[in-house]
Short mmCIF file of C-alpha atoms in Angstrom, two decimals:
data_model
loop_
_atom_site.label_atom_id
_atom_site.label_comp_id
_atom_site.label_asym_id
_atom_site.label_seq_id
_atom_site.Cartn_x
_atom_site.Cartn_y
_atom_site.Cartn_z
CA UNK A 1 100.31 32.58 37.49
CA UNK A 2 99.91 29.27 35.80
CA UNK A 3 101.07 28.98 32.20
CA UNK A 4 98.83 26.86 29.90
CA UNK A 5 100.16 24.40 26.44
CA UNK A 6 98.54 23.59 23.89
CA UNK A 7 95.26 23.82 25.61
CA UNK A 8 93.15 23.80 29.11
CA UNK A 9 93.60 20.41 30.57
CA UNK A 10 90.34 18.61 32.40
CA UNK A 11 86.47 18.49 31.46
CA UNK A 12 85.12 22.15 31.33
CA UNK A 13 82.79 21.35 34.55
CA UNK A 14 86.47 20.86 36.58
CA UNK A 15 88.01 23.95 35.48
CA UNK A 16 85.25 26.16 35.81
CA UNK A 17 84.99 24.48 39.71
CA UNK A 18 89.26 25.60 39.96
CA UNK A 19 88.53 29.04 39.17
CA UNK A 20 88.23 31.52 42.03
CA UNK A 21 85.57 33.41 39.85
CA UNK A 22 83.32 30.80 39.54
CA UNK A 23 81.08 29.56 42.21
CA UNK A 24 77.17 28.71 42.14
CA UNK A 25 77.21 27.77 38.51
CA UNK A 26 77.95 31.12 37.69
CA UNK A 27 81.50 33.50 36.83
CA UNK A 28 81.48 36.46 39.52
CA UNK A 29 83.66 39.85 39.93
CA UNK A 30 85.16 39.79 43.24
CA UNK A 31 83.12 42.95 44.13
CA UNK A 32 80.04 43.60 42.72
CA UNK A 33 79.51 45.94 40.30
CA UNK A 34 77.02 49.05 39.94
CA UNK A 35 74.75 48.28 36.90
CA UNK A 36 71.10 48.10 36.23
CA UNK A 37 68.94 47.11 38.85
CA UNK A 38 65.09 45.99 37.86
CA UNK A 39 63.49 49.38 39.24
CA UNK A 40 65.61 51.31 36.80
CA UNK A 41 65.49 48.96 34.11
CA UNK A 42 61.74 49.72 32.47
CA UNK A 43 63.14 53.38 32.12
CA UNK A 44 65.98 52.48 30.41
CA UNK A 45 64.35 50.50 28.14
CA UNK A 46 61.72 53.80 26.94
CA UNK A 47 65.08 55.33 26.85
CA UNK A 48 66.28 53.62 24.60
CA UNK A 49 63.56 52.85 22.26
CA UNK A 50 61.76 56.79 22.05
CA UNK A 51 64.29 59.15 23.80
CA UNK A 52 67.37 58.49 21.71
CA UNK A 53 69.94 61.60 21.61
CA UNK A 54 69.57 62.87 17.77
CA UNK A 55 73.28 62.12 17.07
CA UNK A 56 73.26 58.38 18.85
CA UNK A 57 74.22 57.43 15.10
CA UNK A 58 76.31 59.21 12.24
CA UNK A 59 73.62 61.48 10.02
CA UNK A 60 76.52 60.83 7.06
CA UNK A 61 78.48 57.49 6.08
CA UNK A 62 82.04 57.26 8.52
CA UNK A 63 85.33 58.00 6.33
CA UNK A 64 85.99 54.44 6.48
CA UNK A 65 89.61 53.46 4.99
CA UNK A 66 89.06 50.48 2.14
CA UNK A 67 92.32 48.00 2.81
CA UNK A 68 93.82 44.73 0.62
CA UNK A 69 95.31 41.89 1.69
CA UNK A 70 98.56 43.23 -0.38
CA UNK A 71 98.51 46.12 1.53
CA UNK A 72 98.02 44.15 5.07
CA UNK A 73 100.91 41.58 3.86
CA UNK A 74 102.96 44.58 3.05
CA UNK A 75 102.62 46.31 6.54
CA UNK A 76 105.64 46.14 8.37
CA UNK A 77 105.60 44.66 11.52
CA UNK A 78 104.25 45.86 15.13
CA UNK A 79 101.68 47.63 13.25
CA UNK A 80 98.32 47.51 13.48
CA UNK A 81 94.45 48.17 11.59
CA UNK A 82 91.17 48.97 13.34
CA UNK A 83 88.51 47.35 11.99
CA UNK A 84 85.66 48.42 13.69
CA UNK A 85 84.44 48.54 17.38
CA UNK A 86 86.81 46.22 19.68
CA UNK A 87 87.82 44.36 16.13
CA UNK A 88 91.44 45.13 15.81
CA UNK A 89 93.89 43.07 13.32
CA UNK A 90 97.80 43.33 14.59
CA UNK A 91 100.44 42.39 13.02
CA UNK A 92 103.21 40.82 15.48
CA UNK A 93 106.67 38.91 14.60
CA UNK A 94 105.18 38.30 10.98
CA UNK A 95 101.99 37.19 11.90
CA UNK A 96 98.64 38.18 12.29
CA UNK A 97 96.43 38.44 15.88
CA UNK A 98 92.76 39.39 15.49
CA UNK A 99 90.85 40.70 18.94
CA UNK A 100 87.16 40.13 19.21
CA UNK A 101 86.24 39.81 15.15
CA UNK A 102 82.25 41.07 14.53
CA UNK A 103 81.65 41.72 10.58
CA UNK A 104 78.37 41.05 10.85
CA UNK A 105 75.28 43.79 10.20
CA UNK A 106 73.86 43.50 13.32
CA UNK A 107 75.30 42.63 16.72
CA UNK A 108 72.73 40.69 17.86
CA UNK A 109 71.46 37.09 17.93
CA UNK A 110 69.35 37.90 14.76
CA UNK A 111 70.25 40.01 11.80
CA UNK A 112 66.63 41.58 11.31
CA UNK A 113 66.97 43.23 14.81
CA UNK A 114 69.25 44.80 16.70
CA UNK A 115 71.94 47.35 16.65
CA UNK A 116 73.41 47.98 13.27
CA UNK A 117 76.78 48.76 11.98
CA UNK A 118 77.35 52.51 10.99
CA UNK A 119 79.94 51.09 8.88
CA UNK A 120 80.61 48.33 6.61
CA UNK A 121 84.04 46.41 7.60
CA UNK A 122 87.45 47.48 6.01
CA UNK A 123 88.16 44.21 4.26
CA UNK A 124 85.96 41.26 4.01
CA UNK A 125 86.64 38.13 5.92
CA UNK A 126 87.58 36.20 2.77
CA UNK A 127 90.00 38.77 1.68
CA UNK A 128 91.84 38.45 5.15
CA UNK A 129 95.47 36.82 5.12
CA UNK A 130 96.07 33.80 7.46
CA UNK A 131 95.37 34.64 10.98
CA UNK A 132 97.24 33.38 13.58
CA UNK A 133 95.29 33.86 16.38
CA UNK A 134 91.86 35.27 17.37
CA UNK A 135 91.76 36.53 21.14
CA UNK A 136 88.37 37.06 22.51
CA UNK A 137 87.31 39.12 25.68
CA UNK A 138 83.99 37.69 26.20
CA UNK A 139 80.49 36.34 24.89
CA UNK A 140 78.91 39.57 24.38
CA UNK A 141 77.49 39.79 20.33
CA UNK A 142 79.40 42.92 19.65
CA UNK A 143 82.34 40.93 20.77
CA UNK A 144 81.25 37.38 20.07
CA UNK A 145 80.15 36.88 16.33
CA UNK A 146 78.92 33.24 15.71
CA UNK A 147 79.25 33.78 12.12
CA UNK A 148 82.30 35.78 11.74
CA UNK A 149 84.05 32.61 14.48
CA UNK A 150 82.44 30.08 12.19
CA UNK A 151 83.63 31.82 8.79
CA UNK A 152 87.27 32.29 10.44
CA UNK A 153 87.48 28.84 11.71
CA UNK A 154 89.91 27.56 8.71
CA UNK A 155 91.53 30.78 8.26
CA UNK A 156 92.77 30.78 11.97
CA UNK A 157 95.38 28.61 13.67
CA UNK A 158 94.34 29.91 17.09
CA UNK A 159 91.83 30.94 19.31
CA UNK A 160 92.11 32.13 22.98
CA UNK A 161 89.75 32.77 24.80
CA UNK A 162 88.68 33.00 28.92
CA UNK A 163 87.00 29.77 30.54
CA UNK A 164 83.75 28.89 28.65
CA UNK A 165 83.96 31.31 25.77
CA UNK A 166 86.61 28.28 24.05
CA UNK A 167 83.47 25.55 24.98
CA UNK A 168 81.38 27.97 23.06
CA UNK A 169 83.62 28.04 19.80
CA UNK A 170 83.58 23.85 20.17
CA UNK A 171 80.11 23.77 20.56
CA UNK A 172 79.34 26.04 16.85
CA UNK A 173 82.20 23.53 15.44
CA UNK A 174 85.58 25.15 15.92
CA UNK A 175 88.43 22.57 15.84
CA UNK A 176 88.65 21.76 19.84
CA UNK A 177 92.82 21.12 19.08
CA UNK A 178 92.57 25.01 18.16
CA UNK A 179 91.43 26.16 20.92
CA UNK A 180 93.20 27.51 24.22
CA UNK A 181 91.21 28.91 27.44
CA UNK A 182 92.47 30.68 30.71
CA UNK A 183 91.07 31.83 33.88
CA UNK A 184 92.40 35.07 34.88
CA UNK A 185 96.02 35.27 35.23
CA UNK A 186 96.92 32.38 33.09
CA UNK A 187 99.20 32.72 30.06
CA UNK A 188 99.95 30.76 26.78
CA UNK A 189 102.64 31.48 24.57
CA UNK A 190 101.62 30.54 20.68
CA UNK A 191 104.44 30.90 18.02
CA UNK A 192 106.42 33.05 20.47
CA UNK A 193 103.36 35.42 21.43
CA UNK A 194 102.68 35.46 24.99
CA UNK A 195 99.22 36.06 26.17
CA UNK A 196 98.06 36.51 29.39
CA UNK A 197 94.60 36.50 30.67
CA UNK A 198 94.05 39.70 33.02
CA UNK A 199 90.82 40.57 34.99
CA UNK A 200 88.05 42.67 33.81
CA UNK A 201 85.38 43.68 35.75
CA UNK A 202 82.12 43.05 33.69
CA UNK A 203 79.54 40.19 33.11
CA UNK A 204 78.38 37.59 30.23
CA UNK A 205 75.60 35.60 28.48
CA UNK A 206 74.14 35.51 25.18
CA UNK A 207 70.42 34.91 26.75
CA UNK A 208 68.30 36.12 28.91
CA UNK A 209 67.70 32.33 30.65
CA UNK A 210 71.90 32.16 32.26
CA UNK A 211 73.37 34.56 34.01
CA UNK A 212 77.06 34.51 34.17
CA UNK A 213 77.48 31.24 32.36
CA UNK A 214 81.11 32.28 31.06
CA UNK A 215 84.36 34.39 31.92
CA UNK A 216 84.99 37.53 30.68
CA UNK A 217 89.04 38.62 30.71
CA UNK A 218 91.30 41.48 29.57
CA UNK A 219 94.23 40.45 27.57
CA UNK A 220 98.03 41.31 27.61
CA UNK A 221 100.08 40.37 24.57
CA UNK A 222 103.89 40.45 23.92
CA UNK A 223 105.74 40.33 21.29
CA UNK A 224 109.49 40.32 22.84
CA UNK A 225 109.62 43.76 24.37
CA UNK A 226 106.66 44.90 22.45
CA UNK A 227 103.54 44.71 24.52
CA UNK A 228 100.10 45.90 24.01
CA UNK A 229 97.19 45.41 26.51
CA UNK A 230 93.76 45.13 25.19
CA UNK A 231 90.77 45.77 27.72
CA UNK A 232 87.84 43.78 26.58
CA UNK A 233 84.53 45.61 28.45
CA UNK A 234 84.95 46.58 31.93
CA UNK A 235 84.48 49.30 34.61
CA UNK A 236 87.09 50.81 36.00
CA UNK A 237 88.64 48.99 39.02
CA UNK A 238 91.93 48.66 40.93
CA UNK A 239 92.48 45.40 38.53
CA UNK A 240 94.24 47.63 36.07
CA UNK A 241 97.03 48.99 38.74
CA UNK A 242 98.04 45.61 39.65
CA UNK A 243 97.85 44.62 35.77
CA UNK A 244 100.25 47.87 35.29
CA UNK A 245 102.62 47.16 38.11
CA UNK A 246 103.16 43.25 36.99
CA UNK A 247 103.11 43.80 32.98
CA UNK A 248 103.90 47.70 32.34
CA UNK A 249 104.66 49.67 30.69
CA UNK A 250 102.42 48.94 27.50
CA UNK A 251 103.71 50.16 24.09
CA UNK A 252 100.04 50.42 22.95
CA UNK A 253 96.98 50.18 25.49
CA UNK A 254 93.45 49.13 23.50
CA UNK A 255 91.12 50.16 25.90
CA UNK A 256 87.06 50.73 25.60
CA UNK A 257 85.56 54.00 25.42
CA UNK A 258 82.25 54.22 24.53
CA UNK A 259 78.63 52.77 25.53
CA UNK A 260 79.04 54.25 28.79
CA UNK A 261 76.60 55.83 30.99
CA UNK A 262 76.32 56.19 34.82
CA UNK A 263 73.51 53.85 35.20
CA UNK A 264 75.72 51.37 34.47
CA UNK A 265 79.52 52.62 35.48
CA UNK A 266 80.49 49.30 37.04
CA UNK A 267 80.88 47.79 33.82
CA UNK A 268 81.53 50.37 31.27
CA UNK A 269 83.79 53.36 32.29
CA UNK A 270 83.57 56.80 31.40
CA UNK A 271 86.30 58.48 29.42
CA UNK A 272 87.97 59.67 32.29
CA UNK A 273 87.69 56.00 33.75
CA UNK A 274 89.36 55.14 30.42
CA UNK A 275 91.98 57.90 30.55
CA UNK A 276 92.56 57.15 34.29
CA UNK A 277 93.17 52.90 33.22
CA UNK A 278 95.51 53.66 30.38
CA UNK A 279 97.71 55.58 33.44
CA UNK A 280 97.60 52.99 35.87
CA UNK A 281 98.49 50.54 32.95
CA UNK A 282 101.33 52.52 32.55
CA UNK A 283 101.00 52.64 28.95
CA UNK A 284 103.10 54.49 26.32
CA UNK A 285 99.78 55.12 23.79
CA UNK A 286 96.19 55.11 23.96
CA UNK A 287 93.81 53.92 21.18
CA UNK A 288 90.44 54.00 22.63
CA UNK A 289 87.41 50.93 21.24
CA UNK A 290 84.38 50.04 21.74
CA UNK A 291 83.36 53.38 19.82
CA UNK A 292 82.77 54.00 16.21
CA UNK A 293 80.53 51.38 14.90
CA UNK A 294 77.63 50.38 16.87
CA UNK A 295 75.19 52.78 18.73
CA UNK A 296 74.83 51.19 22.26
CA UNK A 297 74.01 53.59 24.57
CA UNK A 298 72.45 56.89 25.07
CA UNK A 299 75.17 59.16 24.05
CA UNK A 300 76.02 61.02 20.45
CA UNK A 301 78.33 58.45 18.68
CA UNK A 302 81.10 60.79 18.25
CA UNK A 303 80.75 61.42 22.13
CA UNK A 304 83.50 59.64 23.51
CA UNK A 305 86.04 60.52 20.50
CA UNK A 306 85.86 64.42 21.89
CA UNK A 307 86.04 63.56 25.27
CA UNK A 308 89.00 61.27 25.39
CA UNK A 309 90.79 63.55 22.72
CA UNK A 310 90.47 66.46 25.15
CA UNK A 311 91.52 64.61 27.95
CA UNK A 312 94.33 63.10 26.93
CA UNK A 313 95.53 66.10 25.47
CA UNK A 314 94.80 68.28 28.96
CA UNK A 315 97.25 65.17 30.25
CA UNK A 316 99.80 65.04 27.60
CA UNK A 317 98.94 61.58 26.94
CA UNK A 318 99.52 60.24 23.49
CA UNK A 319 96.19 59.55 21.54
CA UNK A 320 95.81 57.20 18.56
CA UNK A 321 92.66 57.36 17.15
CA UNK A 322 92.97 55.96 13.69
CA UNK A 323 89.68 56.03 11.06
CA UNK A 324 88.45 52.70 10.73
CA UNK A 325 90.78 51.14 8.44
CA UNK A 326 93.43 53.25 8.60
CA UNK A 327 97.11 50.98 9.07
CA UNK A 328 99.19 52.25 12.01
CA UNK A 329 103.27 51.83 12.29
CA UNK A 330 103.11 51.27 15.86
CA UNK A 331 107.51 51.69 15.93
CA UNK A 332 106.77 55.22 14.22
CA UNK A 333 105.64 58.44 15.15
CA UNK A 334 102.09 58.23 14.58
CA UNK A 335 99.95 61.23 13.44
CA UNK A 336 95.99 60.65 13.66
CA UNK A 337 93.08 63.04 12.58
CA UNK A 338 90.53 63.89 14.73
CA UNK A 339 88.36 62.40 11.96
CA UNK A 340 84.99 62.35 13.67
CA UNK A 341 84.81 66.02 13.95
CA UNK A 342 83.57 68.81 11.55
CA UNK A 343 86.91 69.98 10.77
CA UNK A 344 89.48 67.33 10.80
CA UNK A 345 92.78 68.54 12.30
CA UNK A 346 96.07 66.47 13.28
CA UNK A 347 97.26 65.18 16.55
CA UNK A 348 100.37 64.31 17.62
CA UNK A 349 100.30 60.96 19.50
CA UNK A 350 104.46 61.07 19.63
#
């Protein structure tokens, strides 16, 4: 594992070329994953435009929690808000980490198209205390928002990122001195946060013209003894054992759930895929993203809230599933409603 300063030495052309995932002028997973083929794709695509499931977005607004700055300022420490779909703020030794910010309408390259937001953020971008770092999983618009980055850029002190996604940031005007990038396996430590670039197993591009053009990375952060693992997208794959066996246990595991379907497994998991990573992360609590805010698949919305809930409770595994907004004492005994059903009733992720 090599461990990075201040930021990625060489041109970008020579560390892509050191990487072991890059080759061709493109980022690869070391197997291939099952997604999409071109046959299939034309179906998909009626699928998704006239064969929608009825409940692929909420009939009724979410019970989204409104918070302040005050309140975020006041939180105590190891504790954490979801903001929306992988958009998590956390706060860690006094400070404030951000994973893959969208607050836009739309994740999409244009805001008259494209899927919209269920919900409206939490807390406005302005109204945000000083962030100390951003960490971003990939390119991907619901991950990847130009205009949230852009908005942040003086607000943040940080941003990490995997190989290309930090050339991107430059590129739309991001201080380059601000910005740290890591191939897989890499780590940074930034105001006594250590992050560490794990592997994913997914793909990137933010047009239809490059394939691969960037890396795509899960994240492990620590905070002392304190460490959390945050997934990014990705099927499931052996990656998360040997993630488990070199960085477990994790206090908190952020994983995705949601946007799945078996057309395209090898690069979103299934619930029980999710369930299944969390254990081979060896992780103390599971808060399931990637869920919540934007409809991008074929499933009901509320879909992969009942299935994880049920699993994880059929495996005694603690379940966080917080409403959007909703602070979380992460050193506490955490209670969360099953929100997103009829007939809210407790669970106890302790």
């Amino acid at each position: 594992m090599t461990t990075l300063g201040l930021s990625a030495c060489g041109s970008t052309a020579d560390r892509h070329a050191d990487s072991p995932q890059f080759r061709d002028g493109a980022f690869h997973n070391p197997v291939p994953p099952k997604t999409v083929g071109w046959r299939e794709a034309p179906r998909l695509i009626w699928r998704f435009l006239f064969d929608k499931p009825a409940e692929a977005a909420p009939a009724t607004p979410l019970p989204v929690a409104q918070i302040s700055r005050e309140q975020l300022l006041a939180a105590p420490d190891r504790s954490l808000v979801r903001l929306g779909h992988s958009t998590v703020l956390l706060k860690l030794d006094g400070a404030f980490w951000l994973t893959d910010p969208v607050f836009s309408e739309r994740a999409s390259p244009v805001q008259w198209a494209g899927p919209k937001r269920f919900h409206a953020p939490p807390i406005a971008i302005e109204d945000l205390p000083p962030i100390q770092g951003v960490v971003l999983s990939h390119d991907h618009y619901d991950h990847l928002d130009k205009a949230a980055i852009l908005q942040l850029a003086d607000k943040v002190r940080w941003f990490v990122a995997p190989l290309g996604v930090g050339d991107l940031l430059v590129e739309w005007g991001v201080d380059p001195a601000k910005v740290r990038q890591l191939d897989w396996w890499q780590s940074t430590t930034v105001e006594g946060i250590r992050l560490v670039a794990t592997p994913a197993q997914h793909f990137s591009g933010r047009s239809l013209l490059r394939s691969n053009p960037t890396l795509w990375a899960s994240w492990v952060i620590g905070a002392g003894d304190f460490r959390v693992f945050f997934s990014g997208d990705t099927g499931y794959f052996d990656g998360f054992k040997a993630i488990g066996e070199k960085y477990g246990p994790f206090d908190v595991t952020m994983i995705e759930c949601g946007a799945y379907d078996r057309q395209w497994s090898g690069v979103h998991m299934q619930p029980e895929e999710t369930l299944q990573a969390h254990l081979d992360l060896r992780g103390r609590r599971l808060m399931p993203v990637h869920n919540g805010t934007f409809d991008l698949a074929l499933h009901d919305w509320h879909d992969p809230f009942t299935r994880i809930a049920a699993l994880a409770s059929a495996r005694e595994v603690a379940l966080l599933t917080p409403r959007i907004g909703e602070p979380l004492d992460l050193q506490a005994t955490t209670a969360t409603a099953a929100w997103w059903a009829p007939a809210p009733a407790l669970t106890q992720a302790d």
